[in-house]
XYZ file of C-alpha atoms in Angstrom:
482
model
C 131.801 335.754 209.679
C 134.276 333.442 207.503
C 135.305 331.117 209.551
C 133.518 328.403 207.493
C 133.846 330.434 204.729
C 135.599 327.816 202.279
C 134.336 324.816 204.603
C 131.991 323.312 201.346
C 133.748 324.766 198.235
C 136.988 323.549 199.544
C 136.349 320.838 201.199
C 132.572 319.189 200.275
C 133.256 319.362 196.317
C 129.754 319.452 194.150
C 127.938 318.706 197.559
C 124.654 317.790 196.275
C 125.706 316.397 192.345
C 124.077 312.899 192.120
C 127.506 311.670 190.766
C 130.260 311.995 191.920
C 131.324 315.778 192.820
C 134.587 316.934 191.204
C 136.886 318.823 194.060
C 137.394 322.442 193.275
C 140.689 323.707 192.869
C 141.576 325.684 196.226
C 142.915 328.745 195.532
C 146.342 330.014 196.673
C 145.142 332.830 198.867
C 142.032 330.688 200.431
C 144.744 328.910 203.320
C 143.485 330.671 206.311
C 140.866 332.630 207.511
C 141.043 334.654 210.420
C 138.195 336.405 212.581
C 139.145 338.494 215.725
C 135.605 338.951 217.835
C 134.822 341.732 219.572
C 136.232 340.372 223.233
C 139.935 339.801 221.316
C 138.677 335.970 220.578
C 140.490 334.375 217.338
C 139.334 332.358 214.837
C 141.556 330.852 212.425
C 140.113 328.048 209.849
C 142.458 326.520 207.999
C 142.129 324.325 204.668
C 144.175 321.330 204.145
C 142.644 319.808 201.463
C 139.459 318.692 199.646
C 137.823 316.781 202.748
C 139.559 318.496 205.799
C 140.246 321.685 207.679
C 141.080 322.841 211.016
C 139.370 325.538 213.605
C 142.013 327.041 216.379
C 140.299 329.523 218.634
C 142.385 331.717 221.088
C 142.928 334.487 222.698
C 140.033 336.862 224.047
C 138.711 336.198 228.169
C 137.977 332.530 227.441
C 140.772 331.410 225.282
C 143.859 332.898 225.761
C 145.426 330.528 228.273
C 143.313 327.807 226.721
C 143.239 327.057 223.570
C 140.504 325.363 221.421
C 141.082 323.427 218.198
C 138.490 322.011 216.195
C 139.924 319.318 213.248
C 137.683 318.294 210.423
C 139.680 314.855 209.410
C 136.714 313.744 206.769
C 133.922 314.975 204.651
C 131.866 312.722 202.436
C 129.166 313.615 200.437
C 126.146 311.593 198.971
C 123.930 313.452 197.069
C 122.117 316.353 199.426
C 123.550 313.980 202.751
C 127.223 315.260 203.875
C 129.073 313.290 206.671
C 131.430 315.259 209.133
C 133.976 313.273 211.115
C 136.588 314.712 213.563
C 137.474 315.796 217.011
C 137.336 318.671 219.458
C 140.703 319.485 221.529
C 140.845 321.671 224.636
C 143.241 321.268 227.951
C 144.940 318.240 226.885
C 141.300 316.457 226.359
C 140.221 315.551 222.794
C 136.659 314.166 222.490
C 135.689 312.913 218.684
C 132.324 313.427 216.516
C 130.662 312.396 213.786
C 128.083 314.155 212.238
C 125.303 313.728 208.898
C 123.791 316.896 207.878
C 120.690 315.859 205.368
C 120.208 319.579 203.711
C 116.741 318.376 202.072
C 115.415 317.422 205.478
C 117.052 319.745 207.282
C 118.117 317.829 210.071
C 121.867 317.069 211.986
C 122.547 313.419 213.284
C 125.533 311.937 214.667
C 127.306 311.712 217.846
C 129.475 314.046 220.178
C 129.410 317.243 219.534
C 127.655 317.631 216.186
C 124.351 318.766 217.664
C 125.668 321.608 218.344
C 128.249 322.286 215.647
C 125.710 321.760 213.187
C 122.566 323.367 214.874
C 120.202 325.583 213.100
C 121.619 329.408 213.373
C 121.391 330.846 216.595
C 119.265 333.792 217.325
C 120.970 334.332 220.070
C 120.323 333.026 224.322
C 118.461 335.350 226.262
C 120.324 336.914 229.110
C 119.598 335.914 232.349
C 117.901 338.198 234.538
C 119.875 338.947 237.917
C 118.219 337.779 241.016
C 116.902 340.496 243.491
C 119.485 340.509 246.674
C 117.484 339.039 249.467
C 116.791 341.291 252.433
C 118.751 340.410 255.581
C 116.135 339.055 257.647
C 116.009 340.856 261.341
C 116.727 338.489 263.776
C 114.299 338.163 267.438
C 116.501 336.385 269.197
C 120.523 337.139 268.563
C 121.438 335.076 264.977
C 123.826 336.092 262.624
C 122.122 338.368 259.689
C 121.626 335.743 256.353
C 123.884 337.435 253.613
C 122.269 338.778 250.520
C 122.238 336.630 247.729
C 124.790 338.159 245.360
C 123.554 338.385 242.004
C 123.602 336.067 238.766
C 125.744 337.151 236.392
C 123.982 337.746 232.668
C 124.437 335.251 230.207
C 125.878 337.388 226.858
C 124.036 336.389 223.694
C 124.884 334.617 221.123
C 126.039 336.009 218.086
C 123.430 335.297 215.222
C 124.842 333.691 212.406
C 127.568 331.678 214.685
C 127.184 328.087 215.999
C 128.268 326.418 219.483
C 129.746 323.385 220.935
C 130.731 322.117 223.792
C 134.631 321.515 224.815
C 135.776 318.098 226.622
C 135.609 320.202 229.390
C 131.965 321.910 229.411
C 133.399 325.105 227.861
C 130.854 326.443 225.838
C 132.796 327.642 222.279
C 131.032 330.018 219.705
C 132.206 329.265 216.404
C 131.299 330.897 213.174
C 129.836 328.340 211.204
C 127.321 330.452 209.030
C 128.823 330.262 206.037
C 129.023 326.105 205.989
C 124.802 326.132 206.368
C 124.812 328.828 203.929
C 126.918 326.729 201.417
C 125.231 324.043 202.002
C 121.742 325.321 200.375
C 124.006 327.320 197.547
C 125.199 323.556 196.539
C 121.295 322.406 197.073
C 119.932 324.936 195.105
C 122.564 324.677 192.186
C 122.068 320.816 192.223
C 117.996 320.860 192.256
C 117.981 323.618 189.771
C 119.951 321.812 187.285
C 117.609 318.588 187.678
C 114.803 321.184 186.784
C 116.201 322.801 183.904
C 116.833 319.268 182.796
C 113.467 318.223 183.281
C 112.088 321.568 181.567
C 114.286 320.573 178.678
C 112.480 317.339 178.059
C 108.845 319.187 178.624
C 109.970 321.564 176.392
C 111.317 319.030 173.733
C 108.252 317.114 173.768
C 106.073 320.528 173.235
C 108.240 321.668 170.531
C 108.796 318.097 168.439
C 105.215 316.633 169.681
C 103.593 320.016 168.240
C 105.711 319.957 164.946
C 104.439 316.436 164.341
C 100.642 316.788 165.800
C 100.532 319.432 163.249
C 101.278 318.105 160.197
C 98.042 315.653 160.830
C 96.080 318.781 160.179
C 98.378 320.191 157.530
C 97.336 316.966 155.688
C 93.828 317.554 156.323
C 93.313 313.817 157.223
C 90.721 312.143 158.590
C 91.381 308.267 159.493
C 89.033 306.788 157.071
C 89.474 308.764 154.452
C 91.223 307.665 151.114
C 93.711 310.485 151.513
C 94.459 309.390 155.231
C 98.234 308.238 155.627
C 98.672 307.270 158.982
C 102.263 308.780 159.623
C 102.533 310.915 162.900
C 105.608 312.774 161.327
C 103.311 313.920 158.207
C 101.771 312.542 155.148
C 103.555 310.690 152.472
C 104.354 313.708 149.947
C 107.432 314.482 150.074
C 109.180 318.144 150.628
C 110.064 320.608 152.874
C 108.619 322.296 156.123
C 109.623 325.151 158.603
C 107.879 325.947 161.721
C 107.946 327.982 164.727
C 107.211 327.498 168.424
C 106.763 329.562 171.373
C 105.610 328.286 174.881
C 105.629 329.588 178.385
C 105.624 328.198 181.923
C 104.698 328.998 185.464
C 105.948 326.812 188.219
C 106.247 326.913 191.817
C 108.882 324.648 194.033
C 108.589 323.292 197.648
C 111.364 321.082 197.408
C 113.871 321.204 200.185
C 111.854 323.734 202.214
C 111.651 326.159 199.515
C 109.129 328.198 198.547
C 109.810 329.325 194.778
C 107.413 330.698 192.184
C 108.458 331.359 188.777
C 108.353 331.427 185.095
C 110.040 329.708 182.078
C 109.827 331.173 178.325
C 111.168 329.939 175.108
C 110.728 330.584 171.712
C 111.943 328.013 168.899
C 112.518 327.884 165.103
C 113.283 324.852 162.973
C 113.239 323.195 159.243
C 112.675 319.729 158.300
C 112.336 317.527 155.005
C 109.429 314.701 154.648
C 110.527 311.745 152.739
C 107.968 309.750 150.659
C 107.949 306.979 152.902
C 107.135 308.823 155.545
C 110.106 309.465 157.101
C 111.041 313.239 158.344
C 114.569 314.661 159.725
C 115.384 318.329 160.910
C 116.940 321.021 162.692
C 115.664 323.122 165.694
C 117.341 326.207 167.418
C 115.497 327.542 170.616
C 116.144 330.328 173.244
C 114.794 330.443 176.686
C 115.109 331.932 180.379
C 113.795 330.765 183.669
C 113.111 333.305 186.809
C 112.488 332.051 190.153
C 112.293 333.714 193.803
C 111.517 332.572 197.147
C 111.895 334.105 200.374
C 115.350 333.517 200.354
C 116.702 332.703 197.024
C 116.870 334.173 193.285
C 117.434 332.009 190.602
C 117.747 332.818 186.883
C 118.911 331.476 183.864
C 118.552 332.299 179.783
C 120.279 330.318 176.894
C 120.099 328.652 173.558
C 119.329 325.104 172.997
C 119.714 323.596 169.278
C 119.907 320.087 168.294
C 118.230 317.816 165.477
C 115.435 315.298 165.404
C 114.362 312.519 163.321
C 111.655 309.779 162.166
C 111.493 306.556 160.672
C 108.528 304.291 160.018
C 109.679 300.811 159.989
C 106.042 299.664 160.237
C 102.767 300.592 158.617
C 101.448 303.100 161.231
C 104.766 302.928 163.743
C 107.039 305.898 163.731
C 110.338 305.965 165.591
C 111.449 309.225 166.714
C 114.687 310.221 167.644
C 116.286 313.890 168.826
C 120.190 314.861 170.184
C 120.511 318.338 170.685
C 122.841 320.552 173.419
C 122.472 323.641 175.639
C 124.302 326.383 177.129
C 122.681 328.883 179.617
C 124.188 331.915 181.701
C 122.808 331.388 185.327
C 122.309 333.675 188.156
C 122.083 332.550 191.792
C 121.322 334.363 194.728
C 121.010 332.648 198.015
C 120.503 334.288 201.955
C 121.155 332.386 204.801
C 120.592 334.823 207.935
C 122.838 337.543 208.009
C 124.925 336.247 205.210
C 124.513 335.614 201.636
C 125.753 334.324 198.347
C 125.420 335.598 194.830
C 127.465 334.736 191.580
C 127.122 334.548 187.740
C 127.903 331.331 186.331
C 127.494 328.792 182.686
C 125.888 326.111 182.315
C 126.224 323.553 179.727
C 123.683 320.063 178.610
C 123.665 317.420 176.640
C 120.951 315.692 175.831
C 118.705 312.879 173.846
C 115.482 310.965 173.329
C 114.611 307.914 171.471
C 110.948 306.748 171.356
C 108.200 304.733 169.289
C 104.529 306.237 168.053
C 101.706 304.348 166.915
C 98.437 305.229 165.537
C 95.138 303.012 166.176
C 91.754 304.136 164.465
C 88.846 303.361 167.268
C 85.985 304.945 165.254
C 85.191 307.116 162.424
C 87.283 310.419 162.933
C 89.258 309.007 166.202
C 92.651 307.997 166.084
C 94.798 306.769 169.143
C 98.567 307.657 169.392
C 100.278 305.667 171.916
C 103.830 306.193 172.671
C 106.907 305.686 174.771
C 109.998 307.597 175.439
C 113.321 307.915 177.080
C 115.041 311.417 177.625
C 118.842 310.938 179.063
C 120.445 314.517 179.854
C 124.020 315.435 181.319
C 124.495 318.585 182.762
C 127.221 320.621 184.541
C 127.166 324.342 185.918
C 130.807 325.670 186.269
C 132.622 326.605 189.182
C 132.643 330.280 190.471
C 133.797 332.864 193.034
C 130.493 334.281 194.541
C 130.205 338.101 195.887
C 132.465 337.267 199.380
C 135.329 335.615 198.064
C 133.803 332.041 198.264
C 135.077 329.471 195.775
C 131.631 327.375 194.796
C 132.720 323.916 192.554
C 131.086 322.723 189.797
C 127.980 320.919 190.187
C 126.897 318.012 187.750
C 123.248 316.050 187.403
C 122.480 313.265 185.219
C 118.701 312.302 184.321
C 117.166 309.906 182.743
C 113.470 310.385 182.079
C 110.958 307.519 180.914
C 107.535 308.688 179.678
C 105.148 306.143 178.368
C 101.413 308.060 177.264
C 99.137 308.575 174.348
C 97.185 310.860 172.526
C 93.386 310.660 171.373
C 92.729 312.713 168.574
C 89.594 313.528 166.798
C 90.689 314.061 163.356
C 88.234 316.462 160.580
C 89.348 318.038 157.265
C 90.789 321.085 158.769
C 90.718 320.581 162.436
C 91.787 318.216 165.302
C 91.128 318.767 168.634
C 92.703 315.925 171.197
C 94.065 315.035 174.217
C 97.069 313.681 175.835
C 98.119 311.770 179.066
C 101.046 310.646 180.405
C 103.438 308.807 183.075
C 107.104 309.645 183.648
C 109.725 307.792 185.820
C 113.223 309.735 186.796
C 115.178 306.149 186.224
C 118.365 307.771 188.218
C 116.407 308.847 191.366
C 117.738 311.877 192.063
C 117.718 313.263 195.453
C 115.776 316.334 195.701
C 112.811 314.881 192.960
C 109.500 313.261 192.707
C 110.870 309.876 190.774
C 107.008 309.491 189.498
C 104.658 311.972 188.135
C 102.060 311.923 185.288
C 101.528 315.010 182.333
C 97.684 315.986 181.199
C 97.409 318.171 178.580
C 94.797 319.408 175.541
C 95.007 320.916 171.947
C 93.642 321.638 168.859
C 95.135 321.830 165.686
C 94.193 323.533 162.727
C 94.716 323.750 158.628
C 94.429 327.516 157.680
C 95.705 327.214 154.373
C 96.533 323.594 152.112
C 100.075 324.850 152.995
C 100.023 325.800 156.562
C 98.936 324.814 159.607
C 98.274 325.781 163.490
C 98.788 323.777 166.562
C 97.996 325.463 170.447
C 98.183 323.484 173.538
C 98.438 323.212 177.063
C 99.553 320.843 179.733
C 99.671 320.554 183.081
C 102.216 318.236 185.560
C 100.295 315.922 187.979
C 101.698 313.786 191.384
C 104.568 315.827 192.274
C 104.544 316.242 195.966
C 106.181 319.781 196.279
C 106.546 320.940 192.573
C 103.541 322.599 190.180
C 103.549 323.171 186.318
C 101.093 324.821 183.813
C 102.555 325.289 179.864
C 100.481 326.801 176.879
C 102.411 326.859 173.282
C 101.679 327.046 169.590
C 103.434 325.738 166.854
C 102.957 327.320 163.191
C 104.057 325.234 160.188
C 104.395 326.126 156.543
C 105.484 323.444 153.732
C 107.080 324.662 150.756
C-alpha cells in the first residue's frame, strides 16, 4: 500500500506550514514504488520532483493490454488547502483534473476525476448478489421456451485503504492512494501542534513572568494607600536580588480538524532576577516541560527546555514596560493512523520567541488596585524533517504566530495577602489556519507574604471562546529576596 507513499513528503513540501513550506530533499532510493496486487495488477508511482509524480498501472486481467497512467503535473499548497492538477491516460484518451483537498474540512473539490481520486477511503463495494435463473415458463400453445436469465456476475470489493477513478473510457481503476490521505493529516497534525505549543508557550510565559511580578506586590507587603506603597508591578523600590520558582500544569482537549484529543501539559521553571532602585527589574528563567495528547487516532508528545530572559522598565510613575526573548527546543513524538495504515516518527523541534508589553497600576479604592495591560507575543517555530516507521520522508514544517493580548488585573491588596483577578482578550494577528484567531483568558489568585523575605503566589486560569479547543492551568510561584 505505497503507491502514494512519497506523494506529500516529496511532492506537497510542509503541507500545512502557514509560510511557505520548504521542499524536502527526495532521497536517492525514493524514485519508484512498485505494488503488484493480488490479480498480477502493477502499480508503479514515480517521483519527479517536488510538485509532480506519475501513476502507471498494468498488467493483471484489466491492464495488461491496456495500460493506465495517472500524471500529477502540479501540487500547490496553502496552508491546510492542497491543489492537485493533472490528467488520466488510457487507450489513446487523456481526460484532465483538477482537484482541492481542504484537510481541516475534510472535503475534495475540483473537476474530472478528483472525486474519486481523492474520496474518503473505501470500505470496500458490496458484491452484487446473482439473480435467481428464471424458470422456463411451460408453454399451452407451441412457443419457444424463454431462456433462463444467466446470472450477474459479483462485483469484487474494493480494497480498503485504496481509492478509485474512472478512465476516459469508463474503466473503473483502483489505485492505492492511502498513504496521500494519511500524509495529509501527519502534515495537519505537525502544523496545528506546533501553533499549540506556540500558543502554550505564551500561556506559559505569562504564568511564569505575570506570577514572578504579582508576587513581589505581596513580598512588599503593600497596600495602595499606604506610605510604604510603591506602585511598581515588577517590585518595590529597594533594590537587590530575587530567585523564584514556578511549576504549573495543564489539561486540554482539541476538536480542531475533526480531532478528538485530550491531554496534558507540565512544566516546571527556575529563575533569578535583580531589582533596581528605580524600579526597574531584569532576569533569567530556565524551564522544562512535556505535552501528551491522544485521540482516537493520533498520539502526540513532546518534552523540552525553554530558557530566555525578561526585563522591566518604568518610564512613568506607575507604568512598567516589560519585555522577555527566550528560545526552545523539544523532542516530539507523533503517531498518526489513517485506516489500515499508519505513521510514527521521532523528531526536534526548535522556537524562538518574544513579548513586549506595558503595565499600569490605578488605585479605585482603599486596598484595590487595577493593573491594566497589553501585550504582543511573536514566536517562530520549525519541527525537522524525518523518516517515519515505513520509509516515508515527512519535511519540515514551520508556523509563525503572533499573539496580541490586551487585559487587566484587579487586585485587592492587604499587608500580607492579595487575592485578585484577571481577564483577558487575545487576537492570533497571522490567522493561522487550523485556530480560533479570537479568544479571551479568565483566571484567579492569591498571593501571599510568609516571611518579610519570601513570598507565595497560586493561580488558575481558564481559556474562553475557542470553538473546538479547552484549557484549565493551576501554578504557583515561590520567591525569596536575598
Amino acid at each position: 500500500m505505497l503507491a502514494g507513499a512519497s506523494l506529500v513528503a516529496l511532492c506537497g513540501g510542509a503541507a500545512y506550514a502557514q509560510t511557505a513550506p520548504q521542499p524536502p530533499v527526495i532521497p536517492t532510493s525514493a524514485g519508484t514504488t512498485t505494488i503488484v496486487a493480488a490479480d498480477g495488477t502493477k502499480i508503479e508511482t514515480t517521483v519527479l520532483g517536488p510538485t509532480q509524480m506519475k501513476i502507471v498501472i498494468s498488467g493483471g486481467p484489466e491492464f495488461t493490454n491496456n495500460p493506465a497512467t495517472v500524471n500529477f503535473t502540479n501540487i500547490s499548497t496553502s496552508g491546510l488547502v492542497q491543489t492537485y492538477t493533472g490528467d488520466v491516460t488510457r487507450g489513446g484518451v487523456t481526460a484532465a483534473f483538477t482537484c482541492t483537498v481542504d484537510a481541516g474540512a475534510k472535503t475534495v473539490t475540483g473537476s474530472g476525476a478528483c472525486s474519486t481520486i481523492f474520496a474518503s477511503q473505501a470500505g470496500g463495494t458490496t458484491p452484487t448478489t446473482p439473480t435467481t435463473p428464471t424458470t422456463p415458463t411451460t408453454p399451452t400453445t407451441p412457443t419457444t421456451p424463454t431462456n433462463p436469465t444467466t446470472p450477474t456476475t459479483p462485483t469484487n470489493p474494493v480494497t480498503p485503504g485504496q481509492q478509485t477513478m474512472v478512465a476516459p473510457d469508463g474503466t473503473v481503476i483502483t489505485i492505492a492512494t492511502g498513504n496521500l490521505m494519511l500524509l495529509n493529516d501527519v502534515y495537519a497534525d505537525q502544523f496545528l501542534k506546533a501553533l499549540l505549543n506556540d500558543q502554550l508557550t505564551a500561556s506559559s510565559i505569562q504564568s511564569m513572568i505575570g506570577g514572578r511580578l504579582q508576587s513581589l506586590f505581596a513580598a512588599a507587603g503593600l497596600g495602595p494607600f499606604t506610605s510604604n506603597y510603591r506602585g511598581l508591578s515588577a517590585g518595590d523600590s529597594a533594590s537587590g536580588l530575587s530567585a523564584w520558582g514556578n511549576v504549573s500544569g495543564l489539561g486540554l482537549k482539541d476538536k480542531r480538524g475533526g480531532r478528538n484529543e485530550k491531554g496534558d501539559a507540565r512544566s516546571a521553571a527556575v529563575g533569578v532576577d535583580y531589582s533596581f532602585s528605580g524600579g526597574g527589574v531584569l532576569g533569567v528563567f530556565a524551564s522544562w516541560g512535556d505535552l501528551d495528547m491522544d485521540g482516537p487516532s493520533t498520539a502526540f508528545s513532546s518534552d523540552g527546555w525553554t530558557g530566555g530572559i525578561y526585563g522591566a522598565l518604568s518610564p512613568l510613575d506607575r507604568v512598567q514596560i516589560i519585555g522577555t526573548l527566550g528560545t526552545s527546543r523539544q523532542d516530539v513524538e507523533l503517531s498518526r493512523q489513517f485506516g489500515i495504515l499508519s505513521s510514527k516518527g521521532k523528531t526536534e523541534r526548535d522556537q524562538v520567541f518574544g513579548s513586549l508589553g506595558v503595565e499600569g497600576l490605578v488605585g479605585l479604592a482603599d486596598n484595590w488596585v487595577l493593573r491594566p495591560s497589553a501585550s504582543v507575543f511573536v514566536s517562530r517555530s520549525q519541527t525537522d524533517g524525518y523518516v517515519d516507521n515505513a520509509g516515508r520522508a515527512i519535511g519540515k514544517t514551520k508556523a509563525d504566530m503572533s499573539l496580541l493580548n490586551v487585559g487587566g488585573t484587579l487586585i485587592y491588596t492587604g499587608e500580607t495577602i492579595a487575592p485578585y483577578v484577571s481577564a483577558s482578550w487575545n487576537r492570533d494577528l497571522e490567522n493561522n489556519l487550523g485556530s480560533d484567531r479570537d479568544f479571551g483568558r479568565l483566571g484567579a489568585g492569591v498571593a501571599f507574604q510568609l516571611t518579610p523575605a519570601v513570598s507565595l503566589d497560586v493561580g488558575a486560569s481558564t481559556v474562553v471562546g475557542k470553538s473546538h479547543e479547552k484549557e484549565a492551568q493551576v501554578g504557583a510561584t515561590l520567591v525569596g529576596r536575598f
